[in-house]
Coordinates of C-alpha atoms in Angstrom, one line a residue:
M1 CA -24.1 -28.8 -30.4
T2 CA -24.4 -28.4 -26.9
L3 CA -24.9 -24.8 -25.1
F4 CA -22.1 -25.5 -23.1
N5 CA -19.6 -26.7 -25.9
L6 CA -21.1 -23.4 -28.1
A7 CA -19.6 -21.4 -24.9
R8 CA -16.7 -23.2 -25.2
K9 CA -15.9 -22.5 -28.7
N10 CA -17.0 -18.8 -28.4
L11 CA -14.3 -18.5 -25.5
Q12 CA -12.0 -20.0 -27.7
R13 CA -12.3 -17.6 -30.7
N14 CA -12.6 -14.5 -28.1
F15 CA -9.7 -15.9 -25.8
S16 CA -7.5 -13.2 -26.5
S17 CA -9.9 -10.4 -25.7
Y18 CA -10.8 -12.7 -22.4
F19 CA -7.1 -13.2 -21.6
L20 CA -6.0 -9.9 -19.3
Y21 CA -9.2 -11.0 -17.2
I22 CA -8.2 -14.1 -16.5
A23 CA -5.2 -13.5 -16.1
S24 CA -6.1 -11.2 -13.4
M25 CA -8.1 -13.7 -11.8
V26 CA -6.1 -16.5 -12.0
F27 CA -3.9 -14.0 -9.9
S28 CA -6.3 -13.0 -7.6
I29 CA -7.1 -16.3 -6.7
V30 CA -3.3 -16.9 -6.3
I31 CA -3.3 -14.4 -3.8
Y32 CA -6.7 -15.4 -1.9
F33 CA -5.0 -19.3 -2.1
T34 CA -2.0 -17.9 -0.3
F35 CA -3.9 -15.7 2.1
V36 CA -6.4 -18.3 2.7
T37 CA -3.5 -21.3 3.7
L38 CA -1.1 -18.9 6.3
K39 CA -4.7 -18.8 7.7
Y40 CA -5.2 -22.7 8.1
N41 CA -1.2 -23.8 8.2
D42 CA 0.7 -23.7 11.3
D43 CA 4.0 -24.4 10.1
I44 CA 5.1 -20.7 9.8
S45 CA 4.2 -20.4 13.5
T46 CA 6.0 -23.4 14.2
L47 CA 9.3 -21.5 12.0
T48 CA 8.4 -18.5 13.6
G49 CA 7.4 -18.5 17.1
T50 CA 5.3 -16.6 16.1
S51 CA 1.3 -16.6 17.1
Q52 CA -1.9 -16.3 15.8
K53 CA -1.7 -12.6 14.8
I54 CA -0.7 -14.0 11.2
S55 CA -3.8 -15.9 10.9
S56 CA -6.0 -13.0 12.1
M57 CA -3.8 -11.0 9.5
M58 CA -4.9 -13.7 6.7
S59 CA -8.2 -13.6 7.5
A60 CA -8.6 -9.9 7.3
S61 CA -6.3 -9.6 4.1
S62 CA -8.7 -12.1 2.5
V63 CA -11.9 -10.7 3.4
I64 CA -10.4 -7.2 1.9
L65 CA -8.9 -9.2 -1.1
L66 CA -12.3 -10.8 -1.8
F67 CA -14.4 -7.5 -1.6
F68 CA -12.4 -6.2 -4.2
I69 CA -12.6 -8.8 -6.6
V70 CA -16.2 -8.9 -6.5
V71 CA -15.9 -5.1 -7.4
F72 CA -13.6 -5.6 -10.6
I73 CA -15.9 -8.8 -11.5
A74 CA -18.9 -6.7 -11.3
Y75 CA -16.9 -4.4 -13.4
S76 CA -15.7 -6.0 -15.6
N77 CA -18.2 -8.2 -16.9
S78 CA -20.2 -4.6 -17.6
F79 CA -17.6 -4.5 -20.1
F80 CA -17.8 -8.0 -21.5
M81 CA -21.3 -7.8 -21.7
K82 CA -21.6 -4.4 -23.5
K83 CA -18.9 -6.1 -26.3
R84 CA -20.7 -8.6 -26.5
K85 CA -24.5 -7.1 -26.8
K86 CA -24.5 -7.3 -31.2
E87 CA -23.4 -10.8 -30.9
V88 CA -26.2 -11.7 -28.6
A89 CA -28.9 -9.2 -30.9
L90 CA -27.9 -11.6 -33.6
Y91 CA -28.7 -15.1 -32.2
S92 CA -32.1 -13.8 -31.3
L93 CA -32.3 -12.1 -34.6
L94 CA -31.9 -15.6 -36.1
G95 CA -34.7 -17.3 -33.9
V96 CA -32.1 -18.9 -30.9
R97 CA -34.7 -18.1 -27.5
K98 CA -33.6 -15.9 -24.7
Q99 CA -33.3 -18.9 -22.8
Q100 CA -31.3 -20.5 -24.4
I101 CA -28.9 -17.9 -25.2
G102 CA -29.3 -16.8 -21.5
L103 CA -27.7 -20.4 -20.9
M104 CA -25.2 -19.9 -23.3
L105 CA -24.0 -16.6 -21.4
F106 CA -24.5 -18.1 -18.1
F107 CA -21.9 -21.1 -19.2
E108 CA -19.7 -19.4 -20.5
N109 CA -19.1 -16.8 -17.3
L110 CA -18.9 -20.7 -15.6
F111 CA -16.3 -21.6 -17.4
I112 CA -14.7 -19.1 -17.3
G113 CA -14.5 -19.3 -13.5
L114 CA -13.9 -22.6 -13.1
V115 CA -10.7 -22.1 -15.7
S116 CA -9.4 -19.8 -13.5
L117 CA -10.3 -21.0 -10.3
V118 CA -8.5 -24.6 -10.7
A119 CA -5.2 -22.7 -12.7
G120 CA -5.7 -20.7 -9.7
I121 CA -5.2 -23.3 -6.7
A122 CA -3.0 -25.0 -8.8
I123 CA -0.4 -22.1 -9.2
G124 CA -1.2 -21.1 -5.6
F125 CA 0.1 -24.6 -4.7
L126 CA 3.2 -24.7 -7.3
M127 CA 3.9 -21.1 -5.9
S128 CA 3.1 -21.6 -1.9
K129 CA 7.2 -22.4 -1.8
V130 CA 8.4 -19.2 -2.9
L131 CA 5.5 -17.2 -1.6
L132 CA 5.8 -18.6 2.3
T133 CA 9.9 -18.4 1.6
I134 CA 9.1 -14.8 0.6
L135 CA 6.7 -14.1 4.3
V136 CA 9.5 -16.1 6.2
R137 CA 12.5 -13.8 5.0
L138 CA 10.6 -10.6 5.1
M139 CA 10.0 -11.5 8.7
G140 CA 13.7 -11.8 9.3
Y141 CA 14.5 -15.4 9.9
S142 CA 16.5 -17.2 7.5
L143 CA 14.6 -20.1 6.1
T144 CA 13.5 -21.5 3.1
A145 CA 9.8 -23.0 3.5
G146 CA 8.6 -26.5 1.7
F147 CA 5.8 -26.7 -0.2
V148 CA 2.4 -26.3 1.8
F149 CA -1.0 -27.7 0.7
S150 CA -4.0 -27.1 2.7
S151 CA -7.3 -29.1 2.4
E152 CA -9.2 -26.4 4.2
A153 CA -7.4 -23.6 2.4
V154 CA -8.8 -25.5 -0.7
I155 CA -12.1 -26.1 0.6
N156 CA -12.1 -22.2 1.6
T157 CA -11.3 -21.3 -1.7
V158 CA -13.6 -23.5 -3.9
I159 CA -17.2 -22.4 -2.2
V160 CA -16.1 -18.8 -1.8
F161 CA -15.1 -18.3 -5.1
S162 CA -18.0 -21.0 -6.6
V163 CA -20.5 -19.1 -4.9
L164 CA -19.3 -15.5 -6.8
F165 CA -18.9 -17.3 -10.3
I166 CA -22.2 -18.6 -10.1
F167 CA -23.9 -15.0 -9.2
T168 CA -21.7 -13.4 -12.0
S169 CA -22.5 -15.8 -14.4
L170 CA -26.7 -15.4 -13.5
Q171 CA -25.8 -11.7 -13.8
G172 CA -25.0 -13.4 -17.6
Y173 CA -28.2 -15.0 -17.8
R174 CA -30.3 -12.1 -17.1
V175 CA -28.9 -9.4 -19.3
I176 CA -31.0 -11.0 -22.1
Y177 CA -33.8 -10.1 -20.6
Q178 CA -33.3 -6.7 -19.6
F179 CA -33.0 -5.0 -23.4
K180 CA -35.2 -5.0 -26.3
L181 CA -33.2 -6.4 -29.4
I182 CA -32.9 -2.8 -31.0
D183 CA -30.9 -1.8 -27.6
L184 CA -28.5 -5.2 -28.2
F185 CA -27.8 -3.4 -31.8
H186 CA -26.9 -0.3 -31.1
A187 CA -25.6 -0.9 -27.6
E188 CA -21.6 0.3 -28.9
K189 CA -23.1 3.2 -30.6
Q190 CA -24.8 5.0 -27.8
G191 CA -21.8 7.6 -27.1
E192 CA -21.0 10.1 -24.9
A193 CA -22.4 13.4 -25.4
M194 CA -19.3 16.7 -25.6
P195 CA -19.5 17.7 -22.4
K196 CA -19.6 21.5 -21.7
A197 CA -17.1 22.9 -19.4
S198 CA -18.1 24.0 -16.1
V199 CA -16.1 26.9 -14.3
L200 CA -18.1 26.9 -11.1
S201 CA -17.5 22.8 -10.9
A202 CA -13.7 23.0 -11.9
I203 CA -13.4 25.9 -9.3
I204 CA -15.3 23.4 -6.7
G205 CA -12.6 20.5 -7.5
V206 CA -9.9 22.4 -7.4
L207 CA -10.5 23.7 -4.1
S208 CA -12.4 20.4 -2.9
V209 CA -8.5 18.8 -3.7
G210 CA -6.5 21.7 -1.8
A211 CA -8.7 21.2 1.1
G212 CA -8.4 17.4 1.8
Y213 CA -4.8 17.8 0.9
Y214 CA -4.5 20.9 3.6
L215 CA -6.5 19.0 6.0
A216 CA -4.4 15.9 5.8
L217 CA -0.9 17.7 5.9
E218 CA -2.4 18.9 9.6
D219 CA -1.0 17.9 13.1
I220 CA -3.3 15.6 14.8
M221 CA -2.5 16.7 17.9
T222 CA -2.4 20.7 17.3
S223 CA -5.2 21.1 14.7
M224 CA -8.2 22.9 15.0
W225 CA -9.7 20.5 12.5
W226 CA -9.0 17.5 14.6
R227 CA -10.5 18.9 17.9
I228 CA -13.6 19.5 15.4
L229 CA -14.0 16.7 13.4
S230 CA -12.1 14.2 15.5
I231 CA -12.5 10.7 14.0
A232 CA -14.7 12.1 10.9
M233 CA -11.7 13.9 9.8
P234 CA -10.4 10.8 8.2
I235 CA -13.1 10.2 5.8
V236 CA -13.8 14.4 5.3
I237 CA -10.3 13.7 3.7
I238 CA -10.9 10.8 1.4
G239 CA -14.5 12.5 0.6
L240 CA -13.3 15.9 0.1
T241 CA -10.3 14.2 -2.5
V242 CA -13.0 12.0 -4.1
F243 CA -15.4 14.4 -4.8
G244 CA -12.5 17.0 -6.3
T245 CA -10.9 14.0 -8.1
Y246 CA -14.2 13.5 -10.1
L247 CA -14.8 17.0 -10.9
L248 CA -10.7 18.2 -12.0
F249 CA -11.2 14.4 -14.4
H250 CA -14.8 16.0 -15.5
S251 CA -14.7 19.8 -15.7
V252 CA -10.8 20.8 -15.5
S253 CA -10.0 18.5 -18.0
V254 CA -12.6 19.8 -20.5
F255 CA -11.2 23.0 -20.0
A256 CA -7.8 21.8 -20.6
L257 CA -8.6 19.6 -23.7
Q258 CA -10.6 22.4 -25.4
A259 CA -7.3 24.8 -24.5
M260 CA -5.6 22.7 -26.3
K261 CA -7.5 22.4 -29.3
K262 CA -8.3 25.8 -29.7
M263 CA -4.2 26.2 -29.8
H264 CA -3.6 25.9 -33.5
S265 CA 0.0 25.1 -33.5
F266 CA -1.0 22.1 -31.1
S267 CA -4.1 20.9 -32.8
W268 CA -3.1 21.1 -35.9
K269 CA 0.2 19.1 -35.8
G270 CA -0.7 15.8 -36.9
L271 CA -3.4 14.3 -35.9
N272 CA -3.6 16.2 -32.4
L273 CA -6.5 17.8 -32.8
I274 CA -8.2 13.7 -33.5
T275 CA -7.2 12.8 -30.0
T276 CA -8.2 15.4 -28.0
S277 CA -12.0 15.4 -30.4
Q278 CA -11.8 12.2 -28.9
L279 CA -10.9 12.7 -25.5
L280 CA -13.5 15.0 -25.1
Y281 CA -16.4 13.6 -26.7
R282 CA -15.7 10.8 -23.6
I283 CA -14.6 13.1 -21.0
R284 CA -18.5 11.9 -19.2
G285 CA -17.8 8.3 -19.2
N286 CA -14.0 8.8 -18.4
A287 CA -14.3 10.4 -15.8
K288 CA -16.0 8.3 -13.4
S289 CA -13.4 5.6 -14.5
L290 CA -10.6 7.8 -14.1
T291 CA -12.0 8.9 -10.3
V292 CA -12.1 5.4 -9.0
I293 CA -8.0 4.5 -10.9
A294 CA -7.3 7.6 -9.6
V295 CA -8.6 6.6 -6.1
L296 CA -7.3 2.9 -6.6
S297 CA -3.6 3.8 -7.7
A298 CA -3.6 6.5 -4.6
T299 CA -4.7 3.8 -2.3
T300 CA -2.3 1.2 -3.5
I301 CA 0.4 3.6 -3.3
T302 CA -0.2 5.0 0.5
A303 CA -1.1 1.3 2.0
G304 CA 2.4 0.5 0.6
G305 CA 4.8 3.5 0.7
A306 CA 3.1 3.3 4.6
V307 CA 4.3 0.0 5.5
F308 CA 7.6 -0.4 3.2
G309 CA 8.2 3.1 4.8
L310 CA 7.8 1.3 8.3
Y311 CA 9.7 -2.0 7.8
Y312 CA 12.5 0.3 6.1
N313 CA 12.8 2.0 9.1
I314 CA 13.0 -1.2 11.9
D315 CA 16.7 -0.9 12.2
K316 CA 16.9 2.6 13.1
S317 CA 13.7 2.7 15.3
I318 CA 15.2 -0.4 17.2
N319 CA 18.6 1.4 17.6
D320 CA 17.4 5.1 18.4
N321 CA 15.6 3.4 21.1
T322 CA 17.2 0.1 21.9
P323 CA 20.8 0.4 21.4
V324 CA 22.7 -1.8 23.9
T325 CA 22.2 -6.4 23.1
F326 CA 20.6 -6.3 26.9
M327 CA 19.9 -4.8 30.0
W328 CA 18.0 -4.8 33.3
E329 CA 17.9 -3.4 36.4
G330 CA 19.8 -5.7 39.4
E331 CA 22.8 -8.2 39.5
P332 CA 25.1 -9.3 36.7
L333 CA 24.7 -13.0 35.2
E334 CA 27.2 -15.3 32.9
V335 CA 26.4 -14.0 29.5
P336 CA 28.1 -16.2 26.7
Q337 CA 29.9 -13.8 23.2
V338 CA 30.1 -10.7 25.2
S339 CA 32.0 -8.3 23.4
T340 CA 32.0 -6.0 26.0
H341 CA 29.9 -5.4 30.1
H342 CA 29.0 -2.6 32.1
T343 CA 28.0 -2.1 35.6
L344 CA 26.1 1.3 35.8
A345 CA 25.5 3.1 38.4
T346 CA 22.7 5.6 38.7
K347 CA 20.5 8.2 41.4
L348 CA 16.8 8.1 40.4
V349 CA 16.6 11.4 41.4
T350 CA 13.2 13.4 41.9
F351 CA 13.4 17.1 40.8
T352 CA 11.1 20.1 40.7
H353 CA 10.3 22.4 37.4
N354 CA 7.1 24.7 37.0
E355 CA 5.7 23.2 40.5
S356 CA 5.7 19.5 39.0
E357 CA 8.0 17.1 39.8
R358 CA 10.2 14.4 37.3
Q359 CA 12.1 11.6 37.9
Y360 CA 15.1 11.1 36.2
Q361 CA 18.2 8.7 36.1
V362 CA 20.9 10.2 35.9
L363 CA 24.3 9.1 35.0
P364 CA 28.1 10.0 35.5
L365 CA 29.5 11.9 32.6
A366 CA 32.6 9.4 32.1
T367 CA 30.5 6.3 32.1
Y368 CA 28.2 7.9 29.2
N369 CA 31.5 8.7 27.4
E370 CA 33.0 5.2 27.6
L371 CA 28.6 3.9 26.3
A372 CA 28.7 6.2 23.3
Q373 CA 32.3 5.2 22.5
E374 CA 31.2 2.1 21.7
Q375 CA 28.4 3.1 20.3
G376 CA 29.5 5.7 17.5
K377 CA 28.1 8.7 19.3
E378 CA 29.3 12.3 19.9
K379 CA 30.9 12.2 23.4
I380 CA 30.7 15.4 25.9
T381 CA 33.8 16.5 26.6
T382 CA 33.1 19.1 28.9
M383 CA 30.2 19.9 31.8
A384 CA 30.3 22.2 34.2
T385 CA 29.1 21.9 37.3
N386 CA 25.3 21.7 38.2
E387 CA 24.4 21.1 34.4
G388 CA 23.0 18.5 32.9
V389 CA 22.3 17.2 29.4
L390 CA 19.0 15.8 29.1
L391 CA 18.7 12.2 26.7
D392 CA 15.1 11.5 25.5
P393 CA 14.0 10.0 22.0
Y394 CA 10.6 9.9 23.0
Y395 CA 10.3 13.6 22.8
D396 CA 8.1 15.4 20.5
E397 CA 7.8 19.1 20.3
R398 CA 3.7 17.7 19.9
F399 CA 2.9 16.7 23.3
S400 CA 5.7 18.7 25.8
D401 CA 7.8 21.6 25.2
K402 CA 11.1 21.5 25.3
L403 CA 13.6 21.2 28.0
T404 CA 17.1 23.0 26.4
G405 CA 17.7 25.9 29.0
A406 CA 15.7 24.6 31.8
D407 CA 16.5 24.9 35.2
F408 CA 15.5 21.7 37.8
I409 CA 15.7 21.8 41.8
A410 CA 16.2 18.8 43.6
N411 CA 19.1 19.2 46.8
V412 CA 20.9 21.1 44.5
P413 CA 20.1 23.2 41.7
L414 CA 20.4 21.8 37.7
H415 CA 20.3 23.4 34.7
L416 CA 19.4 21.3 31.2
T417 CA 22.5 22.9 28.7
S418 CA 20.8 20.9 26.2
Q419 CA 17.9 18.2 25.5
E420 CA 18.9 15.2 23.1
T421 CA 16.3 13.3 20.7
Y422 CA 18.7 10.0 21.0
A423 CA 19.3 7.1 23.5
I424 CA 22.6 6.0 25.1
T425 CA 21.1 3.0 27.0
N426 CA 17.6 0.7 26.2
M427 CA 14.6 3.3 26.5
S428 CA 12.4 0.5 28.2
T429 CA 15.0 0.0 31.3
T430 CA 15.7 2.9 32.0
G431 CA 13.7 5.5 30.8
P432 CA 15.5 8.8 30.1
M433 CA 18.6 10.3 31.4
I434 CA 20.5 12.9 32.8
I435 CA 23.9 13.1 31.9
V436 CA 26.1 15.2 34.7
N437 CA 29.4 15.7 35.3
E438 CA 30.8 13.4 38.6
Q439 CA 31.0 16.4 41.4
T440 CA 27.1 17.0 40.4
Y441 CA 26.4 13.1 40.1
E442 CA 28.0 13.1 43.8
A443 CA 26.2 16.2 44.9
L444 CA 22.7 14.6 44.0
E445 CA 20.8 12.5 46.1
G446 CA 18.7 9.9 44.8
E447 CA 18.2 6.7 45.0
P448 CA 21.0 4.5 43.8
T449 CA 20.2 2.1 40.8
T450 CA 22.0 -0.8 39.3
Y451 CA 22.0 -1.5 35.6
Q452 CA 23.6 -4.4 33.8
A453 CA 24.4 -3.6 30.2
Y454 CA 25.8 -6.4 27.9
T455 CA 27.2 -6.1 24.3
L456 CA 27.3 -9.2 22.2
Q457 CA 30.7 -10.1 19.8
D458 CA 29.4 -10.3 15.8
G459 CA 27.8 -13.6 14.6
A460 CA 26.8 -14.4 18.4
D461 CA 23.1 -15.6 17.5
G462 CA 21.2 -12.5 20.1
L463 CA 18.2 -14.1 20.2
A464 CA 19.2 -17.4 21.4
I465 CA 20.8 -15.7 24.6
S466 CA 18.0 -13.9 24.7
R467 CA 15.8 -16.3 25.5
E468 CA 18.5 -18.1 27.9
L469 CA 19.0 -14.9 29.9
D470 CA 14.9 -14.6 30.2
S471 CA 14.4 -18.1 31.9
Q472 CA 17.3 -16.9 34.7
L473 CA 16.4 -13.4 35.5
T474 CA 14.6 -13.7 39.0
E475 CA 12.4 -11.3 40.2
A476 CA 14.9 -9.3 41.6
Q477 CA 16.8 -8.3 37.9
Q478 CA 13.7 -6.2 36.8
D479 CA 13.1 -4.5 33.2
F480 CA 14.8 -6.9 31.2
T481 CA 15.1 -5.5 27.6
S482 CA 16.7 -7.4 24.3
Q483 CA 17.5 -5.4 20.9
P484 CA 17.5 -9.2 19.1
A485 CA 14.0 -10.1 21.0
A486 CA 13.1 -6.1 20.0
Y487 CA 14.0 -6.6 16.7
E488 CA 12.5 -10.1 16.0
D489 CA 8.9 -8.5 17.5
I490 CA 9.3 -5.9 15.1
M491 CA 10.1 -7.8 12.4
S492 CA 7.6 -10.4 12.5
A493 CA 5.0 -8.1 12.4
M494 CA 6.3 -5.8 10.0
G495 CA 7.8 -8.3 7.5
A496 CA 4.2 -10.3 7.7
M497 CA 2.2 -6.6 6.9
L498 CA 4.5 -5.5 4.4
F499 CA 4.3 -9.5 2.7
V500 CA 0.3 -8.9 2.9
G501 CA 0.6 -5.3 2.0
S502 CA 2.3 -6.1 -1.2
F503 CA 0.3 -8.8 -2.3
L504 CA -2.6 -6.9 -1.9
G505 CA -1.3 -3.6 -4.0
L506 CA -0.2 -6.0 -7.3
V507 CA -4.0 -7.6 -7.4
F508 CA -5.1 -4.0 -7.1
L509 CA -2.7 -2.7 -9.3
T510 CA -3.1 -5.9 -11.9
A511 CA -7.4 -5.1 -11.9
T512 CA -7.0 -1.5 -12.2
G513 CA -4.7 -1.8 -15.3
S514 CA -6.9 -4.7 -16.3
I515 CA -10.1 -2.2 -16.0
I516 CA -8.2 0.8 -18.3
Y517 CA -7.6 -2.0 -20.5
F518 CA -10.8 -3.2 -21.0
K519 CA -12.8 0.8 -21.1
I520 CA -10.3 1.4 -23.9
V521 CA -10.1 -1.7 -26.0
S522 CA -13.8 -1.7 -25.6
E523 CA -14.1 2.2 -26.8
A524 CA -11.0 0.8 -29.6
E525 CA -13.3 -1.3 -31.3
A526 CA -16.9 1.1 -30.9
D527 CA -14.4 3.8 -32.9
K528 CA -12.7 1.5 -35.1
D529 CA -14.5 2.2 -38.0
K530 CA -13.2 6.2 -37.7
Y531 CA -9.6 5.1 -37.7
T532 CA -10.2 2.6 -40.9
I533 CA -11.3 6.4 -42.5
L534 CA -8.2 8.2 -41.1
Y535 CA -6.2 5.5 -43.3
K536 CA -8.3 5.7 -46.1
I537 CA -7.0 9.7 -46.4
G538 CA -3.5 8.9 -46.3
V539 CA -2.4 8.1 -42.5
N540 CA 0.1 5.8 -42.1
D541 CA 1.1 3.2 -39.4
A542 CA 2.9 5.3 -37.7
Q543 CA 1.4 8.5 -37.6
M544 CA -2.0 6.2 -36.6
L545 CA 0.4 4.5 -33.6
K546 CA 1.6 7.7 -32.1
T547 CA -2.0 9.4 -32.1
I548 CA -2.9 6.0 -30.4
S549 CA -0.3 6.3 -27.9
A550 CA -0.7 9.9 -27.6
Q551 CA -4.8 8.7 -26.6
V552 CA -3.8 5.9 -24.3
G553 CA -1.2 7.7 -23.0
I554 CA -3.8 10.7 -21.4
I555 CA -6.0 7.8 -20.5
F556 CA -3.5 6.1 -18.2
G557 CA -0.9 8.8 -17.6
A558 CA -3.4 11.4 -15.8
P559 CA -5.3 9.3 -12.8
L560 CA -1.9 7.8 -12.2
A561 CA -0.9 11.7 -11.9
A562 CA -3.8 12.3 -10.0
G563 CA -3.1 9.4 -7.5
L564 CA 0.9 9.7 -7.0
L565 CA 0.0 13.3 -5.5
H566 CA -3.0 12.2 -3.4
A567 CA -0.8 9.4 -2.3
T568 CA 1.9 11.9 -2.0
F569 CA -0.2 14.2 0.5
A570 CA -1.4 11.1 2.4
L571 CA 2.6 9.5 2.7
L572 CA 3.5 13.2 4.3
G573 CA 0.6 13.4 6.9
F574 CA 1.9 9.8 8.0
S575 CA 5.3 10.7 7.9
N576 CA 4.7 14.0 10.0
L577 CA 2.7 12.0 12.2
L578 CA 5.1 9.4 13.0
G579 CA 8.1 12.2 13.0
M580 CA 10.2 9.7 10.8
S581 CA 11.5 9.9 7.1
I582 CA 10.1 7.6 4.7
T583 CA 11.1 9.4 1.4
K584 CA 13.6 6.0 0.0
P585 CA 11.1 3.4 0.7
V586 CA 7.6 5.7 -1.1
L587 CA 10.0 6.9 -3.9
V588 CA 10.9 2.7 -4.2
W589 CA 7.6 1.5 -4.2
M590 CA 6.3 4.5 -6.1
A591 CA 8.9 4.1 -9.0
A592 CA 8.0 0.1 -9.1
Y593 CA 4.2 0.7 -9.6
I594 CA 4.5 3.0 -12.4
A595 CA 6.9 0.6 -14.1
I596 CA 4.1 -2.0 -13.6
Y597 CA 1.3 0.4 -14.6
G598 CA 3.6 1.3 -18.0
L599 CA 3.4 -2.5 -18.6
Y600 CA -0.1 -2.2 -19.0
Y601 CA 0.5 0.9 -20.7
I602 CA 2.8 -0.4 -23.6
F603 CA 0.0 -4.0 -23.6
T604 CA -3.4 -1.8 -23.8
T605 CA -1.5 0.3 -26.9
R606 CA -0.7 -2.9 -28.3
A607 CA -3.9 -4.0 -28.4
F608 CA -5.5 -0.8 -29.2
Y609 CA -3.5 -0.5 -32.5
K610 CA -3.8 -4.1 -33.6
I611 CA -8.0 -3.4 -33.5
V612 CA -7.2 -0.2 -35.3
K613 CA -4.9 -2.4 -38.3
N614 CA -7.1 -5.6 -38.3
A615 CA -10.8 -3.4 -39.0
R616 CA -8.5 -1.7 -41.6
G617 CA -7.5 -5.1 -42.9
N618 CA -11.1 -5.9 -43.6
A619 CA -12.5 -3.0 -44.8

């Protein structure tokens, strides 16, 4: 039997152990292949009329994904090699040369890689229609993409992953030379010492995480810490949070578990004492893994929640700043399928306030009320002479003082009774506006300006009309703004970002779940004899499943809770920075993450329980 055949038979025999790893690898290759296909494919740009921005985004995403896959493979291989060391030792004891054993491990890793690569590319091609249609729909286009095959994408994927798999296979070859025979036999028995709780570490951990949260909520414009740390601030926040998270798992968790162990009402109930003892025994090794998983979860939830939040608020953002379908300064044009058309007469007035000059377009109250009624905004019923209302959706109290109650001086005085953060006209065309009554408008001296404002009928092809108008406008017709065009630009960019963010998040999630799975299953293999003893002293299947579920639940739940908490504060800071509510989309994103993460918990618990039951049957 050749070494390659032996490696193939080993994989067939241990397929259940490798299944989740192979599935995660295949999924990662599918997403990488999709990103690279989009990079090399011009059909999406032709369909959507977008530029090379998508290609650049896919290239950057491919690099991020590849880096993560390298880390994931290296991390996963360490678990597999620990599990296989006793088997390797047996081969060595039977007289098989190290070179032959190393070649067998090399072929095993290479075979896994080749199977994953072929399956990933095949599935990627078969799913290309679905994935590209999802991308196009997220970008706001009602199109259905076809199957896409790119020879450049295939070559790129094959070269990149072949190099990666050869490198990891060489690691498998080298492992046989790094250990003595006795080390290989006792690899699974090298457990963790019972940790001692450190009060100082626990306090530092809590303070570090608290400081990270505090800095994350600091206002970027007014915070003293932002002025001191400048661009280093995000690095400091991440560093404090990661360091504090490690200490929380390393020390605070020890205090919590020891306290639970000392609570007789808890520890003497069922198998709780065994569960807490098992967790305490392995806490140091788990602290590192749990920190990695918490950080990965926080990163995935934060990035995905932020992008989904922006995507969710596209309509509101467009309507807030561009409430009119088409606007421009100058003479009117013949526009098809128009619902309403207003020619707005305004004055560009220069005001003096606190010894500084400000220019605003001034709009009569009657015109404002017509537009407000059409847009469903609140009308202004009464307004005294020499009073005005400022409309400025760009206002942010962090950048300037609110002007409610301010007195402006032009050729006549003007008192601002209020400042509102909504627009009645397209801001990129008119800028902020001041609303005054007819008497004040007539009295104010300023440069007369004429704007055209068009609203289309429902069902009109606004984008096609927008492109036609844009080609017809002359130099005399300035500052053209189009709600459909603005929507298309933002939707295409944010849709592509949501597509990339969602699938990168899924890859991170599958890898995160796989890492926990490998960690727990390897521990189950090492501890199965202990659980067999429990069966022998009278523990039944229901009790065993309960204690396993609790132990696995803590390992899964602790980093998830930490990741959710980290992401919550990060997203609060993001929301405050943009002045945008993203609560609903973030909750949806978190719920989806928890649901998929929960499936890994169920899958891992079943695998753990199966190992323990099989060990009892073989005892």
